[in-house]
mmCIF entry with sequence, helices, sheets and N, C-alpha, C, O atoms, coordinates in Angstrom:
data_MODEL
# 
_entry.id   MODEL 
# 
_entity.id                         1 
_entity.type                       polymer 
_entity.pdbx_number_of_molecules   1 
# 
_entity_poly.entity_id                      1 
_entity_poly.type                           'polypeptide(L)' 
_entity_poly.nstd_linkage                   no 
_entity_poly.nstd_monomer                   no 
_entity_poly.pdbx_seq_one_letter_code       MRFEIMRLDDVDGTAVDSTVVDADSVNRIVQQAAATGQRLYIRPAESPATAS 
_entity_poly.pdbx_seq_one_letter_code_can   MRFEIMRLDDVDGTAVDSTVVDADSVNRIVQQAAATGQRLYIRPAESPATAS 
_entity_poly.pdbx_strand_id                 A 
# 
loop_
_entity_poly_seq.entity_id 
_entity_poly_seq.num 
_entity_poly_seq.mon_id 
_entity_poly_seq.hetero 
1 1  MET n 
1 2  ARG n 
1 3  PHE n 
1 4  GLU n 
1 5  ILE n 
1 6  MET n 
1 7  ARG n 
1 8  LEU n 
1 9  ASP n 
1 10 ASP n 
1 11 VAL n 
1 12 ASP n 
1 13 GLY n 
1 14 THR n 
1 15 ALA n 
1 16 VAL n 
1 17 ASP n 
1 18 SER n 
1 19 THR n 
1 20 VAL n 
1 21 VAL n 
1 22 ASP n 
1 23 ALA n 
1 24 ASP n 
1 25 SER n 
1 26 VAL n 
1 27 ASN n 
1 28 ARG n 
1 29 ILE n 
1 30 VAL n 
1 31 GLN n 
1 32 GLN n 
1 33 ALA n 
1 34 ALA n 
1 35 ALA n 
1 36 THR n 
1 37 GLY n 
1 38 GLN n 
1 39 ARG n 
1 40 LEU n 
1 41 TYR n 
1 42 ILE n 
1 43 ARG n 
1 44 PRO n 
1 45 ALA n 
1 46 GLU n 
1 47 SER n 
1 48 PRO n 
1 49 ALA n 
1 50 THR n 
1 51 ALA n 
1 52 SER n 
# 
_struct_asym.id          A 
_struct_asym.entity_id   1 
# 
_struct_conf.conf_type_id            HELX_P 
_struct_conf.id                      HELX_P1 
_struct_conf.pdbx_PDB_helix_id       AA1 
_struct_conf.beg_label_comp_id       ALA 
_struct_conf.beg_label_asym_id       A 
_struct_conf.beg_label_seq_id        23 
_struct_conf.pdbx_beg_PDB_ins_code   ? 
_struct_conf.end_label_comp_id       THR 
_struct_conf.end_label_asym_id       A 
_struct_conf.end_label_seq_id        36 
_struct_conf.pdbx_end_PDB_ins_code   ? 
_struct_conf.beg_auth_comp_id        ALA 
_struct_conf.beg_auth_asym_id        A 
_struct_conf.beg_auth_seq_id         23 
_struct_conf.end_auth_comp_id        THR 
_struct_conf.end_auth_asym_id        A 
_struct_conf.end_auth_seq_id         36 
_struct_conf.pdbx_PDB_helix_class    1 
_struct_conf.details                 ? 
_struct_conf.pdbx_PDB_helix_length   14 
# 
_struct_conf_type.id          HELX_P 
_struct_conf_type.criteria    ? 
_struct_conf_type.reference   ? 
# 
_struct_sheet.id               AA1 
_struct_sheet.type             ? 
_struct_sheet.number_strands   3 
_struct_sheet.details          ? 
# 
loop_
_struct_sheet_order.sheet_id 
_struct_sheet_order.range_id_1 
_struct_sheet_order.range_id_2 
_struct_sheet_order.offset 
_struct_sheet_order.sense 
AA1 1 2 ? anti-parallel 
AA1 2 3 ? anti-parallel 
# 
loop_
_struct_sheet_range.sheet_id 
_struct_sheet_range.id 
_struct_sheet_range.beg_label_comp_id 
_struct_sheet_range.beg_label_asym_id 
_struct_sheet_range.beg_label_seq_id 
_struct_sheet_range.pdbx_beg_PDB_ins_code 
_struct_sheet_range.end_label_comp_id 
_struct_sheet_range.end_label_asym_id 
_struct_sheet_range.end_label_seq_id 
_struct_sheet_range.pdbx_end_PDB_ins_code 
_struct_sheet_range.beg_auth_comp_id 
_struct_sheet_range.beg_auth_asym_id 
_struct_sheet_range.beg_auth_seq_id 
_struct_sheet_range.end_auth_comp_id 
_struct_sheet_range.end_auth_asym_id 
_struct_sheet_range.end_auth_seq_id 
AA1 1 ALA A 15 ? ASP A 22 ? ALA A 15 ASP A 22 
AA1 2 ARG A 2  ? LEU A 8  ? ARG A 2  LEU A 8  
AA1 3 ARG A 39 ? PRO A 44 ? ARG A 39 PRO A 44 
# 
loop_
_atom_site.group_PDB 
_atom_site.id 
_atom_site.type_symbol 
_atom_site.label_atom_id 
_atom_site.label_alt_id 
_atom_site.label_comp_id 
_atom_site.label_asym_id 
_atom_site.label_entity_id 
_atom_site.label_seq_id 
_atom_site.pdbx_PDB_ins_code 
_atom_site.Cartn_x 
_atom_site.Cartn_y 
_atom_site.Cartn_z 
_atom_site.occupancy 
_atom_site.B_iso_or_equiv 
_atom_site.pdbx_formal_charge 
_atom_site.auth_seq_id 
_atom_site.auth_comp_id 
_atom_site.auth_asym_id 
_atom_site.auth_atom_id 
_atom_site.pdbx_PDB_model_num 
ATOM 1   N N  . MET A 1 1  ? 2.127   -13.088 -3.831  1.00 0.00 ? 1  MET A N  1 
ATOM 2   C CA . MET A 1 1  ? 1.025   -12.407 -3.186  1.00 0.00 ? 1  MET A CA 1 
ATOM 3   C C  . MET A 1 1  ? 1.114   -10.917 -3.503  1.00 0.00 ? 1  MET A C  1 
ATOM 4   O O  . MET A 1 1  ? 2.203   -10.357 -3.634  1.00 0.00 ? 1  MET A O  1 
ATOM 5   N N  . ARG A 1 2  ? -0.053  -10.289 -3.623  1.00 0.00 ? 2  ARG A N  1 
ATOM 6   C CA . ARG A 1 2  ? -0.103  -8.870  -3.939  1.00 0.00 ? 2  ARG A CA 1 
ATOM 7   C C  . ARG A 1 2  ? -0.725  -8.113  -2.769  1.00 0.00 ? 2  ARG A C  1 
ATOM 8   O O  . ARG A 1 2  ? -1.573  -8.632  -2.043  1.00 0.00 ? 2  ARG A O  1 
ATOM 9   N N  . PHE A 1 3  ? -0.273  -6.866  -2.610  1.00 0.00 ? 3  PHE A N  1 
ATOM 10  C CA . PHE A 1 3  ? -0.734  -6.037  -1.503  1.00 0.00 ? 3  PHE A CA 1 
ATOM 11  C C  . PHE A 1 3  ? -1.239  -4.703  -2.022  1.00 0.00 ? 3  PHE A C  1 
ATOM 12  O O  . PHE A 1 3  ? -0.713  -4.162  -2.994  1.00 0.00 ? 3  PHE A O  1 
ATOM 13  N N  . GLU A 1 4  ? -2.267  -4.177  -1.363  1.00 0.00 ? 4  GLU A N  1 
ATOM 14  C CA . GLU A 1 4  ? -2.735  -2.829  -1.647  1.00 0.00 ? 4  GLU A CA 1 
ATOM 15  C C  . GLU A 1 4  ? -2.077  -1.901  -0.634  1.00 0.00 ? 4  GLU A C  1 
ATOM 16  O O  . GLU A 1 4  ? -2.149  -2.144  0.570   1.00 0.00 ? 4  GLU A O  1 
ATOM 17  N N  . ILE A 1 5  ? -1.443  -0.850  -1.112  1.00 0.00 ? 5  ILE A N  1 
ATOM 18  C CA . ILE A 1 5  ? -0.788  0.127   -0.242  1.00 0.00 ? 5  ILE A CA 1 
ATOM 19  C C  . ILE A 1 5  ? -1.485  1.467   -0.449  1.00 0.00 ? 5  ILE A C  1 
ATOM 20  O O  . ILE A 1 5  ? -1.552  1.981   -1.565  1.00 0.00 ? 5  ILE A O  1 
ATOM 21  N N  . MET A 1 6  ? -2.002  2.024   0.641   1.00 0.00 ? 6  MET A N  1 
ATOM 22  C CA . MET A 1 6  ? -2.663  3.317   0.583   1.00 0.00 ? 6  MET A CA 1 
ATOM 23  C C  . MET A 1 6  ? -1.826  4.329   1.339   1.00 0.00 ? 6  MET A C  1 
ATOM 24  O O  . MET A 1 6  ? -1.420  4.081   2.474   1.00 0.00 ? 6  MET A O  1 
ATOM 25  N N  . ARG A 1 7  ? -1.568  5.459   0.720   1.00 0.00 ? 7  ARG A N  1 
ATOM 26  C CA . ARG A 1 7  ? -0.892  6.566   1.402   1.00 0.00 ? 7  ARG A CA 1 
ATOM 27  C C  . ARG A 1 7  ? -1.962  7.362   2.127   1.00 0.00 ? 7  ARG A C  1 
ATOM 28  O O  . ARG A 1 7  ? -3.009  7.675   1.560   1.00 0.00 ? 7  ARG A O  1 
ATOM 29  N N  . LEU A 1 8  ? -1.692  7.690   3.394   1.00 0.00 ? 8  LEU A N  1 
ATOM 30  C CA . LEU A 1 8  ? -2.681  8.354   4.226   1.00 0.00 ? 8  LEU A CA 1 
ATOM 31  C C  . LEU A 1 8  ? -2.368  9.832   4.397   1.00 0.00 ? 8  LEU A C  1 
ATOM 32  O O  . LEU A 1 8  ? -1.208  10.234  4.480   1.00 0.00 ? 8  LEU A O  1 
ATOM 33  N N  . ASP A 1 9  ? -3.421  10.627  4.446   1.00 0.00 ? 9  ASP A N  1 
ATOM 34  C CA . ASP A 1 9  ? -3.301  12.064  4.677   1.00 0.00 ? 9  ASP A CA 1 
ATOM 35  C C  . ASP A 1 9  ? -2.730  12.306  6.068   1.00 0.00 ? 9  ASP A C  1 
ATOM 36  O O  . ASP A 1 9  ? -3.119  11.634  7.023   1.00 0.00 ? 9  ASP A O  1 
ATOM 37  N N  . ASP A 1 10 ? -1.818  13.253  6.189   1.00 0.00 ? 10 ASP A N  1 
ATOM 38  C CA . ASP A 1 10 ? -1.185  13.549  7.478   1.00 0.00 ? 10 ASP A CA 1 
ATOM 39  C C  . ASP A 1 10 ? -2.156  14.149  8.491   1.00 0.00 ? 10 ASP A C  1 
ATOM 40  O O  . ASP A 1 10 ? -1.971  13.985  9.697   1.00 0.00 ? 10 ASP A O  1 
ATOM 41  N N  . VAL A 1 11 ? -3.178  14.835  8.016   1.00 0.00 ? 11 VAL A N  1 
ATOM 42  C CA . VAL A 1 11 ? -4.093  15.533  8.925   1.00 0.00 ? 11 VAL A CA 1 
ATOM 43  C C  . VAL A 1 11 ? -5.183  14.614  9.459   1.00 0.00 ? 11 VAL A C  1 
ATOM 44  O O  . VAL A 1 11 ? -5.344  14.478  10.672  1.00 0.00 ? 11 VAL A O  1 
ATOM 45  N N  . ASP A 1 12 ? -5.937  13.979  8.554   1.00 0.00 ? 12 ASP A N  1 
ATOM 46  C CA . ASP A 1 12 ? -7.084  13.196  9.031   1.00 0.00 ? 12 ASP A CA 1 
ATOM 47  C C  . ASP A 1 12 ? -6.977  11.693  8.786   1.00 0.00 ? 12 ASP A C  1 
ATOM 48  O O  . ASP A 1 12 ? -7.876  10.944  9.170   1.00 0.00 ? 12 ASP A O  1 
ATOM 49  N N  . GLY A 1 13 ? -5.905  11.245  8.161   1.00 0.00 ? 13 GLY A N  1 
ATOM 50  C CA . GLY A 1 13 ? -5.682  9.808   7.988   1.00 0.00 ? 13 GLY A CA 1 
ATOM 51  C C  . GLY A 1 13 ? -6.471  9.163   6.866   1.00 0.00 ? 13 GLY A C  1 
ATOM 52  O O  . GLY A 1 13 ? -6.463  7.938   6.748   1.00 0.00 ? 13 GLY A O  1 
ATOM 53  N N  . THR A 1 14 ? -7.152  9.945   6.035   1.00 0.00 ? 14 THR A N  1 
ATOM 54  C CA . THR A 1 14 ? -7.873  9.356   4.911   1.00 0.00 ? 14 THR A CA 1 
ATOM 55  C C  . THR A 1 14 ? -6.894  8.979   3.802   1.00 0.00 ? 14 THR A C  1 
ATOM 56  O O  . THR A 1 14 ? -5.836  9.590   3.650   1.00 0.00 ? 14 THR A O  1 
ATOM 57  N N  . ALA A 1 15 ? -7.268  7.966   3.039   1.00 0.00 ? 15 ALA A N  1 
ATOM 58  C CA . ALA A 1 15 ? -6.421  7.514   1.938   1.00 0.00 ? 15 ALA A CA 1 
ATOM 59  C C  . ALA A 1 15 ? -6.404  8.559   0.833   1.00 0.00 ? 15 ALA A C  1 
ATOM 60  O O  . ALA A 1 15 ? -7.461  9.008   0.388   1.00 0.00 ? 15 ALA A O  1 
ATOM 61  N N  . VAL A 1 16 ? -5.210  8.951   0.386   1.00 0.00 ? 16 VAL A N  1 
ATOM 62  C CA . VAL A 1 16 ? -5.094  9.928   -0.684  1.00 0.00 ? 16 VAL A CA 1 
ATOM 63  C C  . VAL A 1 16 ? -4.760  9.271   -2.024  1.00 0.00 ? 16 VAL A C  1 
ATOM 64  O O  . VAL A 1 16 ? -5.056  9.836   -3.077  1.00 0.00 ? 16 VAL A O  1 
ATOM 65  N N  . ASP A 1 17 ? -4.155  8.099   -1.998  1.00 0.00 ? 17 ASP A N  1 
ATOM 66  C CA . ASP A 1 17 ? -3.979  7.311   -3.210  1.00 0.00 ? 17 ASP A CA 1 
ATOM 67  C C  . ASP A 1 17 ? -3.723  5.868   -2.833  1.00 0.00 ? 17 ASP A C  1 
ATOM 68  O O  . ASP A 1 17 ? -3.423  5.554   -1.681  1.00 0.00 ? 17 ASP A O  1 
ATOM 69  N N  . SER A 1 18 ? -3.843  5.000   -3.813  1.00 0.00 ? 18 SER A N  1 
ATOM 70  C CA . SER A 1 18 ? -3.739  3.567   -3.560  1.00 0.00 ? 18 SER A CA 1 
ATOM 71  C C  . SER A 1 18 ? -3.059  2.908   -4.744  1.00 0.00 ? 18 SER A C  1 
ATOM 72  O O  . SER A 1 18 ? -3.234  3.323   -5.890  1.00 0.00 ? 18 SER A O  1 
ATOM 73  N N  . THR A 1 19 ? -2.277  1.870   -4.452  1.00 0.00 ? 19 THR A N  1 
ATOM 74  C CA . THR A 1 19 ? -1.642  1.096   -5.504  1.00 0.00 ? 19 THR A CA 1 
ATOM 75  C C  . THR A 1 19 ? -1.562  -0.363  -5.066  1.00 0.00 ? 19 THR A C  1 
ATOM 76  O O  . THR A 1 19 ? -1.508  -0.658  -3.872  1.00 0.00 ? 19 THR A O  1 
ATOM 77  N N  . VAL A 1 20 ? -1.555  -1.264  -6.031  1.00 0.00 ? 20 VAL A N  1 
ATOM 78  C CA . VAL A 1 20 ? -1.407  -2.690  -5.746  1.00 0.00 ? 20 VAL A CA 1 
ATOM 79  C C  . VAL A 1 20 ? -0.046  -3.120  -6.273  1.00 0.00 ? 20 VAL A C  1 
ATOM 80  O O  . VAL A 1 20 ? 0.291   -2.885  -7.433  1.00 0.00 ? 20 VAL A O  1 
ATOM 81  N N  . VAL A 1 21 ? 0.735   -3.760  -5.391  1.00 0.00 ? 21 VAL A N  1 
ATOM 82  C CA . VAL A 1 21 ? 2.096   -4.161  -5.755  1.00 0.00 ? 21 VAL A CA 1 
ATOM 83  C C  . VAL A 1 21 ? 2.349   -5.598  -5.324  1.00 0.00 ? 21 VAL A C  1 
ATOM 84  O O  . VAL A 1 21 ? 1.610   -6.161  -4.517  1.00 0.00 ? 21 VAL A O  1 
ATOM 85  N N  . ASP A 1 22 ? 3.415   -6.183  -5.883  1.00 0.00 ? 22 ASP A N  1 
ATOM 86  C CA . ASP A 1 22 ? 3.807   -7.523  -5.469  1.00 0.00 ? 22 ASP A CA 1 
ATOM 87  C C  . ASP A 1 22 ? 4.596   -7.442  -4.159  1.00 0.00 ? 22 ASP A C  1 
ATOM 88  O O  . ASP A 1 22 ? 5.033   -6.369  -3.744  1.00 0.00 ? 22 ASP A O  1 
ATOM 89  N N  . ALA A 1 23 ? 4.762   -8.579  -3.533  1.00 0.00 ? 23 ALA A N  1 
ATOM 90  C CA . ALA A 1 23 ? 5.405   -8.630  -2.216  1.00 0.00 ? 23 ALA A CA 1 
ATOM 91  C C  . ALA A 1 23 ? 6.827   -8.075  -2.250  1.00 0.00 ? 23 ALA A C  1 
ATOM 92  O O  . ALA A 1 23 ? 7.277   -7.493  -1.263  1.00 0.00 ? 23 ALA A O  1 
ATOM 93  N N  . ASP A 1 24 ? 7.531   -8.236  -3.343  1.00 0.00 ? 24 ASP A N  1 
ATOM 94  C CA . ASP A 1 24 ? 8.907   -7.751  -3.430  1.00 0.00 ? 24 ASP A CA 1 
ATOM 95  C C  . ASP A 1 24 ? 8.991   -6.229  -3.370  1.00 0.00 ? 24 ASP A C  1 
ATOM 96  O O  . ASP A 1 24 ? 10.001  -5.684  -2.924  1.00 0.00 ? 24 ASP A O  1 
ATOM 97  N N  . SER A 1 25 ? 7.953   -5.545  -3.810  1.00 0.00 ? 25 SER A N  1 
ATOM 98  C CA . SER A 1 25 ? 7.949   -4.078  -3.836  1.00 0.00 ? 25 SER A CA 1 
ATOM 99  C C  . SER A 1 25 ? 7.564   -3.454  -2.502  1.00 0.00 ? 25 SER A C  1 
ATOM 100 O O  . SER A 1 25 ? 7.855   -2.281  -2.271  1.00 0.00 ? 25 SER A O  1 
ATOM 101 N N  . VAL A 1 26 ? 6.918   -4.209  -1.620  1.00 0.00 ? 26 VAL A N  1 
ATOM 102 C CA . VAL A 1 26 ? 6.422   -3.654  -0.363  1.00 0.00 ? 26 VAL A CA 1 
ATOM 103 C C  . VAL A 1 26 ? 7.558   -3.085  0.476   1.00 0.00 ? 26 VAL A C  1 
ATOM 104 O O  . VAL A 1 26 ? 7.442   -1.969  0.983   1.00 0.00 ? 26 VAL A O  1 
ATOM 105 N N  . ASN A 1 27 ? 8.638   -3.813  0.632   1.00 0.00 ? 27 ASN A N  1 
ATOM 106 C CA . ASN A 1 27 ? 9.753   -3.359  1.460   1.00 0.00 ? 27 ASN A CA 1 
ATOM 107 C C  . ASN A 1 27 ? 10.313  -2.033  0.962   1.00 0.00 ? 27 ASN A C  1 
ATOM 108 O O  . ASN A 1 27 ? 10.561  -1.128  1.758   1.00 0.00 ? 27 ASN A O  1 
ATOM 109 N N  . ARG A 1 28 ? 10.511  -1.910  -0.333  1.00 0.00 ? 28 ARG A N  1 
ATOM 110 C CA . ARG A 1 28 ? 11.049  -0.673  -0.922  1.00 0.00 ? 28 ARG A CA 1 
ATOM 111 C C  . ARG A 1 28 ? 10.108  0.504   -0.653  1.00 0.00 ? 28 ARG A C  1 
ATOM 112 O O  . ARG A 1 28 ? 10.568  1.588   -0.293  1.00 0.00 ? 28 ARG A O  1 
ATOM 113 N N  . ILE A 1 29 ? 8.823   0.307   -0.821  1.00 0.00 ? 29 ILE A N  1 
ATOM 114 C CA . ILE A 1 29 ? 7.854   1.378   -0.605  1.00 0.00 ? 29 ILE A CA 1 
ATOM 115 C C  . ILE A 1 29 ? 7.796   1.772   0.868   1.00 0.00 ? 29 ILE A C  1 
ATOM 116 O O  . ILE A 1 29 ? 7.707   2.957   1.190   1.00 0.00 ? 29 ILE A O  1 
ATOM 117 N N  . VAL A 1 30 ? 7.844   0.790   1.760   1.00 0.00 ? 30 VAL A N  1 
ATOM 118 C CA . VAL A 1 30 ? 7.830   1.079   3.196   1.00 0.00 ? 30 VAL A CA 1 
ATOM 119 C C  . VAL A 1 30 ? 9.077   1.863   3.594   1.00 0.00 ? 30 VAL A C  1 
ATOM 120 O O  . VAL A 1 30 ? 8.991   2.803   4.383   1.00 0.00 ? 30 VAL A O  1 
ATOM 121 N N  . GLN A 1 31 ? 10.217  1.490   3.061   1.00 0.00 ? 31 GLN A N  1 
ATOM 122 C CA . GLN A 1 31 ? 11.450  2.206   3.393   1.00 0.00 ? 31 GLN A CA 1 
ATOM 123 C C  . GLN A 1 31 ? 11.411  3.644   2.894   1.00 0.00 ? 31 GLN A C  1 
ATOM 124 O O  . GLN A 1 31 ? 11.864  4.553   3.590   1.00 0.00 ? 31 GLN A O  1 
ATOM 125 N N  . GLN A 1 32 ? 10.871  3.861   1.690   1.00 0.00 ? 32 GLN A N  1 
ATOM 126 C CA . GLN A 1 32 ? 10.744  5.222   1.162   1.00 0.00 ? 32 GLN A CA 1 
ATOM 127 C C  . GLN A 1 32 ? 9.797   6.045   2.039   1.00 0.00 ? 32 GLN A C  1 
ATOM 128 O O  . GLN A 1 32 ? 10.073  7.208   2.333   1.00 0.00 ? 32 GLN A O  1 
ATOM 129 N N  . ALA A 1 33 ? 8.681   5.441   2.455   1.00 0.00 ? 33 ALA A N  1 
ATOM 130 C CA . ALA A 1 33 ? 7.713   6.146   3.293   1.00 0.00 ? 33 ALA A CA 1 
ATOM 131 C C  . ALA A 1 33 ? 8.325   6.492   4.646   1.00 0.00 ? 33 ALA A C  1 
ATOM 132 O O  . ALA A 1 33 ? 8.096   7.582   5.170   1.00 0.00 ? 33 ALA A O  1 
ATOM 133 N N  . ALA A 1 34 ? 9.094   5.582   5.207   1.00 0.00 ? 34 ALA A N  1 
ATOM 134 C CA . ALA A 1 34 ? 9.731   5.842   6.500   1.00 0.00 ? 34 ALA A CA 1 
ATOM 135 C C  . ALA A 1 34 ? 10.743  6.987   6.396   1.00 0.00 ? 34 ALA A C  1 
ATOM 136 O O  . ALA A 1 34 ? 10.861  7.806   7.308   1.00 0.00 ? 34 ALA A O  1 
ATOM 137 N N  . ALA A 1 35 ? 11.460  7.034   5.292   1.00 0.00 ? 35 ALA A N  1 
ATOM 138 C CA . ALA A 1 35 ? 12.465  8.082   5.109   1.00 0.00 ? 35 ALA A CA 1 
ATOM 139 C C  . ALA A 1 35 ? 11.840  9.470   4.968   1.00 0.00 ? 35 ALA A C  1 
ATOM 140 O O  . ALA A 1 35 ? 12.460  10.472  5.323   1.00 0.00 ? 35 ALA A O  1 
ATOM 141 N N  . THR A 1 36 ? 10.611  9.526   4.450   1.00 0.00 ? 36 THR A N  1 
ATOM 142 C CA . THR A 1 36 ? 9.961   10.821  4.227   1.00 0.00 ? 36 THR A CA 1 
ATOM 143 C C  . THR A 1 36 ? 8.857   11.114  5.236   1.00 0.00 ? 36 THR A C  1 
ATOM 144 O O  . THR A 1 36 ? 8.249   12.183  5.193   1.00 0.00 ? 36 THR A O  1 
ATOM 145 N N  . GLY A 1 37 ? 8.592   10.173  6.145   1.00 0.00 ? 37 GLY A N  1 
ATOM 146 C CA . GLY A 1 37 ? 7.572   10.392  7.167   1.00 0.00 ? 37 GLY A CA 1 
ATOM 147 C C  . GLY A 1 37 ? 6.151   10.185  6.698   1.00 0.00 ? 37 GLY A C  1 
ATOM 148 O O  . GLY A 1 37 ? 5.213   10.655  7.341   1.00 0.00 ? 37 GLY A O  1 
ATOM 149 N N  . GLN A 1 38 ? 5.972   9.483   5.578   1.00 0.00 ? 38 GLN A N  1 
ATOM 150 C CA . GLN A 1 38 ? 4.624   9.216   5.089   1.00 0.00 ? 38 GLN A CA 1 
ATOM 151 C C  . GLN A 1 38 ? 3.974   8.106   5.894   1.00 0.00 ? 38 GLN A C  1 
ATOM 152 O O  . GLN A 1 38 ? 4.644   7.207   6.403   1.00 0.00 ? 38 GLN A O  1 
ATOM 153 N N  . ARG A 1 39 ? 2.649   8.187   5.998   1.00 0.00 ? 39 ARG A N  1 
ATOM 154 C CA . ARG A 1 39 ? 1.877   7.148   6.674   1.00 0.00 ? 39 ARG A CA 1 
ATOM 155 C C  . ARG A 1 39 ? 1.256   6.244   5.624   1.00 0.00 ? 39 ARG A C  1 
ATOM 156 O O  . ARG A 1 39 ? 0.707   6.720   4.630   1.00 0.00 ? 39 ARG A O  1 
ATOM 157 N N  . LEU A 1 40 ? 1.345   4.922   5.849   1.00 0.00 ? 40 LEU A N  1 
ATOM 158 C CA . LEU A 1 40 ? 0.811   3.946   4.908   1.00 0.00 ? 40 LEU A CA 1 
ATOM 159 C C  . LEU A 1 40 ? -0.159  3.011   5.609   1.00 0.00 ? 40 LEU A C  1 
ATOM 160 O O  . LEU A 1 40 ? -0.069  2.775   6.814   1.00 0.00 ? 40 LEU A O  1 
ATOM 161 N N  . TYR A 1 41 ? -1.085  2.489   4.827   1.00 0.00 ? 41 TYR A N  1 
ATOM 162 C CA . TYR A 1 41 ? -1.949  1.390   5.268   1.00 0.00 ? 41 TYR A CA 1 
ATOM 163 C C  . TYR A 1 41 ? -1.751  0.288   4.241   1.00 0.00 ? 41 TYR A C  1 
ATOM 164 O O  . TYR A 1 41 ? -1.936  0.510   3.044   1.00 0.00 ? 41 TYR A O  1 
ATOM 165 N N  . ILE A 1 42 ? -1.374  -0.903  4.705   1.00 0.00 ? 42 ILE A N  1 
ATOM 166 C CA . ILE A 1 42 ? -1.070  -2.008  3.801   1.00 0.00 ? 42 ILE A CA 1 
ATOM 167 C C  . ILE A 1 42 ? -1.973  -3.182  4.146   1.00 0.00 ? 42 ILE A C  1 
ATOM 168 O O  . ILE A 1 42 ? -2.121  -3.549  5.312   1.00 0.00 ? 42 ILE A O  1 
ATOM 169 N N  . ARG A 1 43 ? -2.579  -3.769  3.104   1.00 0.00 ? 43 ARG A N  1 
ATOM 170 C CA . ARG A 1 43 ? -3.419  -4.942  3.316   1.00 0.00 ? 43 ARG A CA 1 
ATOM 171 C C  . ARG A 1 43 ? -3.295  -5.861  2.099   1.00 0.00 ? 43 ARG A C  1 
ATOM 172 O O  . ARG A 1 43 ? -2.950  -5.411  1.007   1.00 0.00 ? 43 ARG A O  1 
ATOM 173 N N  . PRO A 1 44 ? -3.578  -7.143  2.295   1.00 0.00 ? 44 PRO A N  1 
ATOM 174 C CA . PRO A 1 44 ? -3.544  -8.052  1.131   1.00 0.00 ? 44 PRO A CA 1 
ATOM 175 C C  . PRO A 1 44 ? -4.557  -7.592  0.094   1.00 0.00 ? 44 PRO A C  1 
ATOM 176 O O  . PRO A 1 44 ? -5.675  -7.206  0.437   1.00 0.00 ? 44 PRO A O  1 
ATOM 177 N N  . ALA A 1 45 ? -4.169  -7.634  -1.155  1.00 0.00 ? 45 ALA A N  1 
ATOM 178 C CA . ALA A 1 45 ? -5.074  -7.254  -2.234  1.00 0.00 ? 45 ALA A CA 1 
ATOM 179 C C  . ALA A 1 45 ? -6.033  -8.400  -2.496  1.00 0.00 ? 45 ALA A C  1 
ATOM 180 O O  . ALA A 1 45 ? -5.668  -9.571  -2.391  1.00 0.00 ? 45 ALA A O  1 
ATOM 181 N N  . GLU A 1 46 ? -7.256  -8.048  -2.837  1.00 0.00 ? 46 GLU A N  1 
ATOM 182 C CA . GLU A 1 46 ? -8.231  -9.074  -3.162  1.00 0.00 ? 46 GLU A CA 1 
ATOM 183 C C  . GLU A 1 46 ? -7.855  -9.708  -4.491  1.00 0.00 ? 46 GLU A C  1 
ATOM 184 O O  . GLU A 1 46 ? -7.465  -9.021  -5.436  1.00 0.00 ? 46 GLU A O  1 
ATOM 185 N N  . SER A 1 47 ? -7.977  -11.014 -4.549  1.00 0.00 ? 47 SER A N  1 
ATOM 186 C CA . SER A 1 47 ? -7.697  -11.721 -5.790  1.00 0.00 ? 47 SER A CA 1 
ATOM 187 C C  . SER A 1 47 ? -8.938  -11.665 -6.669  1.00 0.00 ? 47 SER A C  1 
ATOM 188 O O  . SER A 1 47 ? -10.059 -11.771 -6.170  1.00 0.00 ? 47 SER A O  1 
ATOM 189 N N  . PRO A 1 48 ? -8.749  -11.503 -7.953  1.00 0.00 ? 48 PRO A N  1 
ATOM 190 C CA . PRO A 1 48 ? -9.917  -11.535 -8.845  1.00 0.00 ? 48 PRO A CA 1 
ATOM 191 C C  . PRO A 1 48 ? -10.545 -12.922 -8.826  1.00 0.00 ? 48 PRO A C  1 
ATOM 192 O O  . PRO A 1 48 ? -9.839  -13.921 -8.685  1.00 0.00 ? 48 PRO A O  1 
ATOM 193 N N  . ALA A 1 49 ? -11.851 -12.989 -8.966  1.00 0.00 ? 49 ALA A N  1 
ATOM 194 C CA . ALA A 1 49 ? -12.549 -14.270 -8.968  1.00 0.00 ? 49 ALA A CA 1 
ATOM 195 C C  . ALA A 1 49 ? -12.117 -15.067 -10.201 1.00 0.00 ? 49 ALA A C  1 
ATOM 196 O O  . ALA A 1 49 ? -11.937 -14.508 -11.283 1.00 0.00 ? 49 ALA A O  1 
ATOM 197 N N  . THR A 1 50 ? -11.957 -16.363 -10.022 1.00 0.00 ? 50 THR A N  1 
ATOM 198 C CA . THR A 1 50 ? -11.565 -17.210 -11.134 1.00 0.00 ? 50 THR A CA 1 
ATOM 199 C C  . THR A 1 50 ? -12.782 -17.946 -11.657 1.00 0.00 ? 50 THR A C  1 
ATOM 200 O O  . THR A 1 50 ? -13.619 -18.407 -10.882 1.00 0.00 ? 50 THR A O  1 
ATOM 201 N N  . ALA A 1 51 ? -12.877 -18.055 -12.959 1.00 0.00 ? 51 ALA A N  1 
ATOM 202 C CA . ALA A 1 51 ? -14.008 -18.779 -13.575 1.00 0.00 ? 51 ALA A CA 1 
ATOM 203 C C  . ALA A 1 51 ? -13.725 -20.262 -13.536 1.00 0.00 ? 51 ALA A C  1 
ATOM 204 O O  . ALA A 1 51 ? -12.588 -20.690 -13.735 1.00 0.00 ? 51 ALA A O  1 
ATOM 205 N N  . SER A 1 52 ? -14.747 -21.040 -13.284 1.00 0.00 ? 52 SER A N  1 
ATOM 206 C CA . SER A 1 52 ? -14.587 -22.499 -13.234 1.00 0.00 ? 52 SER A CA 1 
ATOM 207 C C  . SER A 1 52 ? -15.063 -23.136 -14.511 1.00 0.00 ? 52 SER A C  1 
ATOM 208 O O  . SER A 1 52 ? -15.006 -24.358 -14.651 1.00 0.00 ? 52 SER A O  1 
# 
């Protein structure tokens, strides 16, 4: 499963950048954000539509 992680602005909470990562990377990114006091918004990434 893939997740979209958005870093949020400290002042108004708007997304300042976004990246899509696999589930294994989420923990590492969350730990880095916690160590530096960054705010994150994490949600499942949309899967691309598959052709039938």
